[in-house]
Coordinates of C-alpha atoms in Angstrom, one line a residue:
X16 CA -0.3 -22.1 143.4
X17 CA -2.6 -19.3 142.5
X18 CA -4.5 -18.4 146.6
X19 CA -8.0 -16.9 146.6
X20 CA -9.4 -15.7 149.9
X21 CA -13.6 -14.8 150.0
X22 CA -14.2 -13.7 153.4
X23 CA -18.0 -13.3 152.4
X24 CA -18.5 -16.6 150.8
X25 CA -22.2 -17.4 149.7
X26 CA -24.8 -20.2 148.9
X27 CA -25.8 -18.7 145.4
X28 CA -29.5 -19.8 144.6
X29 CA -31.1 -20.0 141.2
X30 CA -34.4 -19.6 140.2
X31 CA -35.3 -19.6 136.5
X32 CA -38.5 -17.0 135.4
X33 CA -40.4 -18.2 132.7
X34 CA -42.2 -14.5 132.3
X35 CA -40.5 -11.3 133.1
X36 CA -39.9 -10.4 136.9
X37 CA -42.9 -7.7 137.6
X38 CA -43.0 -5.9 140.7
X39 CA -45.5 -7.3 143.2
X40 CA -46.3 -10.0 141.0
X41 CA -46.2 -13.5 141.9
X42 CA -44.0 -16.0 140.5
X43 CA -44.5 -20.1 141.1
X44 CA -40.7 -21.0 140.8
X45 CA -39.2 -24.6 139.7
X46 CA -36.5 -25.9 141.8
X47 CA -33.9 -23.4 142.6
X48 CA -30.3 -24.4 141.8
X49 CA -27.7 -24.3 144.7
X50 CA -24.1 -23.2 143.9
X51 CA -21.1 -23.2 146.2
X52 CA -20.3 -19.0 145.6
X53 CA -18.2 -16.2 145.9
X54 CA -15.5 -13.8 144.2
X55 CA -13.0 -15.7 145.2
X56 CA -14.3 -19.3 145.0
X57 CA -15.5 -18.4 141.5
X58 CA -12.0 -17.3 140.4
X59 CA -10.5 -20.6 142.4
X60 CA -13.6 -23.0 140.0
X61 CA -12.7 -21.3 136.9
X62 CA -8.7 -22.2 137.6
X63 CA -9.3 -25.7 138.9
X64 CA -11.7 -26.3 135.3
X65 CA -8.6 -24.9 133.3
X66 CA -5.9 -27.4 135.2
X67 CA -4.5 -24.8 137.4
X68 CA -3.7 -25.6 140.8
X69 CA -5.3 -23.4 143.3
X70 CA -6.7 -23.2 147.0
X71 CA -9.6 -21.6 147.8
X72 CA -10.1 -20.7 151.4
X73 CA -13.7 -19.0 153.2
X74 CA -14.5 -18.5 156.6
X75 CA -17.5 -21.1 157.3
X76 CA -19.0 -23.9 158.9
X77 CA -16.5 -27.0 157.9
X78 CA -19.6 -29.1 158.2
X79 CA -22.4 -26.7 156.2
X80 CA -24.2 -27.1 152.8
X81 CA -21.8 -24.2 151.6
X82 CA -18.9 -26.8 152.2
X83 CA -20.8 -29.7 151.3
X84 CA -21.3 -28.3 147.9
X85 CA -17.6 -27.3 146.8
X86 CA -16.8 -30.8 148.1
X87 CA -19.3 -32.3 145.1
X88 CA -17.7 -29.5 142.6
X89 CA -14.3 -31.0 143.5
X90 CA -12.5 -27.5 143.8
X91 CA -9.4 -27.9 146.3
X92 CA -10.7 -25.9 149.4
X93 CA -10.5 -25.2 153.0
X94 CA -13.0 -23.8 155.1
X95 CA -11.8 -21.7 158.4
X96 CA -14.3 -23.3 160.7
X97 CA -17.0 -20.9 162.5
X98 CA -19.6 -22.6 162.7
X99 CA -21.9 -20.7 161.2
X100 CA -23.2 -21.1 157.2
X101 CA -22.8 -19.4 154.6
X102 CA -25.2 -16.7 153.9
X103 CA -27.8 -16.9 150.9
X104 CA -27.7 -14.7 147.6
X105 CA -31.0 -15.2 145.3
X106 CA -30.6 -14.6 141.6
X107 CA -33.8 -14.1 139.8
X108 CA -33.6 -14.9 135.7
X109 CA -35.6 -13.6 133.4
X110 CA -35.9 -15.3 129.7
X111 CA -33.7 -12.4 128.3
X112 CA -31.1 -12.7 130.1
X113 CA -31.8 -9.8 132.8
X114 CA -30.7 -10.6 136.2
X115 CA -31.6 -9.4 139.8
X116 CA -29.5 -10.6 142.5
X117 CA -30.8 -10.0 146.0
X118 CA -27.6 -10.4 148.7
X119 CA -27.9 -11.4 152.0
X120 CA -24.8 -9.1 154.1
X121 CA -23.4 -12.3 155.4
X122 CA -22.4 -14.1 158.7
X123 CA -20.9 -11.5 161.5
X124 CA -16.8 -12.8 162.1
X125 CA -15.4 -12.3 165.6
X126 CA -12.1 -11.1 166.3
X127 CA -11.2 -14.5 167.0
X128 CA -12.5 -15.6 163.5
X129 CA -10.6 -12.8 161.6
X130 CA -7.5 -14.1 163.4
X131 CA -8.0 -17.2 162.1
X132 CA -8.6 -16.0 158.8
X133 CA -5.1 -14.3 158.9
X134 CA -3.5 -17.5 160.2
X135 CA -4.3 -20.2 157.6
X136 CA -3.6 -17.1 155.1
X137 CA -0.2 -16.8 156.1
X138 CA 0.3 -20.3 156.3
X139 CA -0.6 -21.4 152.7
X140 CA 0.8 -17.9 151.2
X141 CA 4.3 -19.0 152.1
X142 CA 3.8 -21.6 149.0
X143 CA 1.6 -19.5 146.7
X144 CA 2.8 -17.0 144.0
X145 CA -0.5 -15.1 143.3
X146 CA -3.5 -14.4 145.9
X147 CA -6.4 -13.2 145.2
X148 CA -8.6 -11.0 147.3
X149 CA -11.8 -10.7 146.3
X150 CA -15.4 -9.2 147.2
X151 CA -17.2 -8.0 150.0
X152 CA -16.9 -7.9 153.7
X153 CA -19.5 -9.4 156.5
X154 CA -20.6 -7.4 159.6
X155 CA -18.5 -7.0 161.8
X156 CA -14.7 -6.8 160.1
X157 CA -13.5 -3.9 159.7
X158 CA -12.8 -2.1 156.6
X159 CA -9.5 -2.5 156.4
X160 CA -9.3 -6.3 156.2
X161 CA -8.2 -6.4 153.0
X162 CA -5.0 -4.0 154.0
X163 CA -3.9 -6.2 156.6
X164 CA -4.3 -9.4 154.7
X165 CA -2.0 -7.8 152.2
X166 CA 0.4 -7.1 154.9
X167 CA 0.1 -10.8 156.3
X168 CA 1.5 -12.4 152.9
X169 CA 4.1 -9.8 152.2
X170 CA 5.3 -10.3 155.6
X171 CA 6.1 -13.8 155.1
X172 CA 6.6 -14.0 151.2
X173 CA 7.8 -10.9 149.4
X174 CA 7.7 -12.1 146.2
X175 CA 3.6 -12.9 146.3
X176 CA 1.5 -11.2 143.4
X177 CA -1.7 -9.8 145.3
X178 CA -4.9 -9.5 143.4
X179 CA -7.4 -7.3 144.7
X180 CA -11.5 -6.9 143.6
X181 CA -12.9 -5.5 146.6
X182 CA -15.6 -2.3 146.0
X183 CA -17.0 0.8 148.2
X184 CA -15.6 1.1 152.5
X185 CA -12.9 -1.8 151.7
X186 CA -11.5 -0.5 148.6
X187 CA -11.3 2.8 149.5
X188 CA -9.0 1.9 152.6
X189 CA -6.9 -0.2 150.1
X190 CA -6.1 2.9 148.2
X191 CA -5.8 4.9 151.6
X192 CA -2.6 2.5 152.7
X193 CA -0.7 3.3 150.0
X194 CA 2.1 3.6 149.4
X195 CA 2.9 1.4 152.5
X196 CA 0.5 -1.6 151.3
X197 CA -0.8 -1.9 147.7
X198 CA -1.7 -4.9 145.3
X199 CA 0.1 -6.0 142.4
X200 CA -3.1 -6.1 140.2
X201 CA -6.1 -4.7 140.9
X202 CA -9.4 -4.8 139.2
X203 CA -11.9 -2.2 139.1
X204 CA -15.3 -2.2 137.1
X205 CA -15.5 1.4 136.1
X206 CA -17.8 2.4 138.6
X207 CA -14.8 1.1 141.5
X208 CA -12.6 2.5 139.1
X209 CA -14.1 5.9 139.3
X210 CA -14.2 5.5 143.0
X211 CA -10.4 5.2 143.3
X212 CA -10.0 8.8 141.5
X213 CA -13.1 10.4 142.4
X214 CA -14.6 10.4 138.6
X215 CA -18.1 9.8 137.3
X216 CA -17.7 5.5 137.1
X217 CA -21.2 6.1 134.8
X218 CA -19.6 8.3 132.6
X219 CA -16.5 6.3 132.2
X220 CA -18.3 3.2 131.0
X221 CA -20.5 4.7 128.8
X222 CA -17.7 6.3 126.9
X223 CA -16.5 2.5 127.5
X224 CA -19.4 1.8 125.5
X225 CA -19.4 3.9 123.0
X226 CA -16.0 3.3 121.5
X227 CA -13.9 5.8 123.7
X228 CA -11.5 3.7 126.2
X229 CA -9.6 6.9 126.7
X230 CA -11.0 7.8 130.1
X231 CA -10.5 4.7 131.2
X232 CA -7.4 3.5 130.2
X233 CA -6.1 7.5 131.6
X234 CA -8.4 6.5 134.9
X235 CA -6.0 3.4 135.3
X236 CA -3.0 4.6 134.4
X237 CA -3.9 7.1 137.6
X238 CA -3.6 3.9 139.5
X239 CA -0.5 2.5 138.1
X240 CA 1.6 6.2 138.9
X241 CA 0.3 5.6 142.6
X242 CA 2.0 2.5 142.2
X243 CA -0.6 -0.5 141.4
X244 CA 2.2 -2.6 138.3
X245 CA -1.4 -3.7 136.6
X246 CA -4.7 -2.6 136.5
X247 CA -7.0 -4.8 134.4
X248 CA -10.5 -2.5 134.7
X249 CA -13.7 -4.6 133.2
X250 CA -16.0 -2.9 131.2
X251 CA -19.3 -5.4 130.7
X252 CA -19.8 -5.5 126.8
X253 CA -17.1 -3.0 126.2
X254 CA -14.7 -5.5 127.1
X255 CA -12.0 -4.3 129.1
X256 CA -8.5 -2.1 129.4
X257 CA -5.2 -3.0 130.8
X258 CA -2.6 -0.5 132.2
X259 CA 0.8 -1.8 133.0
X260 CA 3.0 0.4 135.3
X261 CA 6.1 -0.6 133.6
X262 CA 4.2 -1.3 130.1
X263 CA 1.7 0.0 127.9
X264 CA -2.2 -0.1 127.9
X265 CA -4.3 -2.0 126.2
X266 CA -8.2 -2.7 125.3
X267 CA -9.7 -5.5 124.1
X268 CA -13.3 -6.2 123.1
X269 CA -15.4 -9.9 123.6
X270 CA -16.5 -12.5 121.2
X271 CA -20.1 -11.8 120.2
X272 CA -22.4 -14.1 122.7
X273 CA -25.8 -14.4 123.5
X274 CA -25.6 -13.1 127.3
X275 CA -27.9 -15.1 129.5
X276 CA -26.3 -14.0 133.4
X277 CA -23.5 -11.3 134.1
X278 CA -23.1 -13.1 137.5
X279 CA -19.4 -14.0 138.1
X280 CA -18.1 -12.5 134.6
X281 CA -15.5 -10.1 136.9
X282 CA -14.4 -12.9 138.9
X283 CA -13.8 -15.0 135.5
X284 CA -12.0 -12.3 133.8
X285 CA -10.0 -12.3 137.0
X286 CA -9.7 -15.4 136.4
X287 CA -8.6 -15.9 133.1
X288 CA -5.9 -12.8 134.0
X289 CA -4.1 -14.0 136.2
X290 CA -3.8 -17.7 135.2
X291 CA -2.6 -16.5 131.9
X292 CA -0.1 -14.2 133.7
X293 CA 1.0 -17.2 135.6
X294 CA 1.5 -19.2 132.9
X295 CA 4.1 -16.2 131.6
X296 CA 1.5 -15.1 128.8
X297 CA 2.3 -11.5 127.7
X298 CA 0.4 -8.7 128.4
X299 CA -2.2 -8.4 125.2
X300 CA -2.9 -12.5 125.9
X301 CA -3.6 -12.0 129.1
X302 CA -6.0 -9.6 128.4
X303 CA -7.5 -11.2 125.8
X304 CA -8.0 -14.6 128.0
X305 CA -9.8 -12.3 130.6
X306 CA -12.1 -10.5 128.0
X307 CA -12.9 -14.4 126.7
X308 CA -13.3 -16.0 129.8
X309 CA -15.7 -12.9 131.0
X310 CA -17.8 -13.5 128.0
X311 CA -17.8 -17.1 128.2
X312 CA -19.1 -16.7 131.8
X313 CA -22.2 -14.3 130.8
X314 CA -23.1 -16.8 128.0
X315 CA -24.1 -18.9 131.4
X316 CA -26.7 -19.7 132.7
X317 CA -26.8 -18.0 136.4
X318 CA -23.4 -17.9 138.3
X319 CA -22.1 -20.8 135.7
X320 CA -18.6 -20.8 135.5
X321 CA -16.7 -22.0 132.3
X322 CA -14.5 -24.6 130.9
X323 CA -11.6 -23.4 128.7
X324 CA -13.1 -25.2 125.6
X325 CA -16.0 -22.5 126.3
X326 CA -13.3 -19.7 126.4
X327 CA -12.6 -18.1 122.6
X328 CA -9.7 -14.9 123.2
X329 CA -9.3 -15.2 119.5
X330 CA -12.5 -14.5 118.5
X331 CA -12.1 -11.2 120.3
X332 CA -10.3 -7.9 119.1
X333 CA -7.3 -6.2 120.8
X334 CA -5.7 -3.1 120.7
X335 CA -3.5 -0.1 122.1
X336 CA -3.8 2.6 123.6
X337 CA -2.6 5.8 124.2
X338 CA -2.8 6.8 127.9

């Protein structure tokens, strides 16, 4: 069983533009489109779609329109009950395919609710292989969350493959704990990637973009030598790069698509990763089922998740690298 964990999970809200967004204009909207949301409980959808069994869990009300909704989806979850609902992110898009999100910070967990949090983790961890950390934290937990969730599952199964996409105060204390606590996988967009090892993250994607994976693929082997066995680092339209500790590294370019919302492509990629690494794919299909599944989500409409008959890794191109 592949575990995901969103501490911050969110209502995302839809609204279509017919005209493109202008500041200070104003905008009559058709009904917005509620979605059940989250890094995590986007990577747990786009498993359940492709007939992987996963459980997501989130801290919320047991009884809100956040749990009411992934109850219609039909995804396996469990809510840690607080009470409270989810918090609210608005995406705003524009006929192109241009996107503004606007994020709410979330519900404030007690101490009590963080212990919780910890509690069903270890208890469903004892049965999982993978689980996957993923996004922000709300006010009030501390930075190092995601450290001692990491603890919590190694303490009670050893052999569990952590996934980590976390970004700014969180993943910098990830990297602070090691060696004593570090993920199995770990991916970065290249601006978290150049946060790791203190580089230019702009710079690193536009040579990304450009045709030079070098930087990158040399950024993340950085992070497999302080001991991370894979990094799978997303690049947007420039695809992605995989470094393997005990392996080689890799890059890998997307099927051409029309993009109509970037909104949950990292958390499909993620997706499409680790279910392929769970299903003992190699390293090159893995990465390719990432790149395709990243690709297929920003073909999308809003935070749209995909089927795999939407997914194409072999209309994509692959490659090595020397890093």
């Amino acid at each position: 069983m592949i575990l995901t964990l969103t501490v911050n999970p969110s209502i995302d809200r839809l609204a279509r533009l017919d005209t493109e967004l202008k500041r200070g204009g104003v905008f009559r909207l058709p009904m917005a489109e509620d979605m059940a949301g989250g890094k995590g409980i986007n990577v747990s959808k786009a498993l359940h779609y492709a007939g992987e069994k996963t459980l997501a869990l989130y801290p919320a009300s047991d009884s809100g329109k956040f749990t009411r909704l992934l109850e219609v989806s039909g995804i396996p979850h469990e809510a840690i009950n607080t009470t409270n609902e989810a918090r609210v992110n608005l995406t705003l898009a524009e006929p192109d395919g241009t996107t503004t999100k606007l994020n709410s910070p979330g519900m404030t967990l007690t101490k009590a609710h963080r212990r919780r949090v910890l509690e069903k983790l270890i208890h469903h961890a004892k049965r999982a292989t993978w689980v996957v950390f993923a996004g922000s934290l709300p006010p009030g937990v501390p930075r190092d969350f995601y450290v001692q969730c990491t603890e919590a599952v190694y303490s009670v199964n050893p052999s569990i493959r952590v996934a980590m996409d976390t970004s700014d105060g969180p993943l910098t204390e990830v990297v602070r704990a090691f060696p004593k606590v570090r993920p199995f996988l770990m991916k970065p967009n290249a601006y978290e990637l150049g946060q790791i090892i203190d580089q230019d993250g702009e710079e690193l994607e536009a040579a990304a973009a450009e045709g030079n994976y070098l930087p990158v693929a040399q950024a993340a082997r950085a992070l497999n030598e302080l001991g991370v066995s894979e990094v799978l680092a997303t690049l947007g339209e420039a695809g992605a790069v995989l470094s393997v500790k005990s392996g080689g590294c890799f890059a890998a370019t997307s099927p051409s698509i029309v993009a109509q919302s970037t909104v949950g492509a990292g958390d499909c990629a993620l997706a499409g990763y680790v279910m392929s690494r769970e299903r003992g794919d190699s390293y090159q299909d893995a990465l390719t089922t990432a790149v395709a599944y990243g690709a297929a989500a920003t073909s999308l409409p809003g935070t749209t998740i995909p089927y795999p008959e939407q997914v194409h890794p072999e209309a994509g191109r692959l490659w090595q690298l020397d890093a």
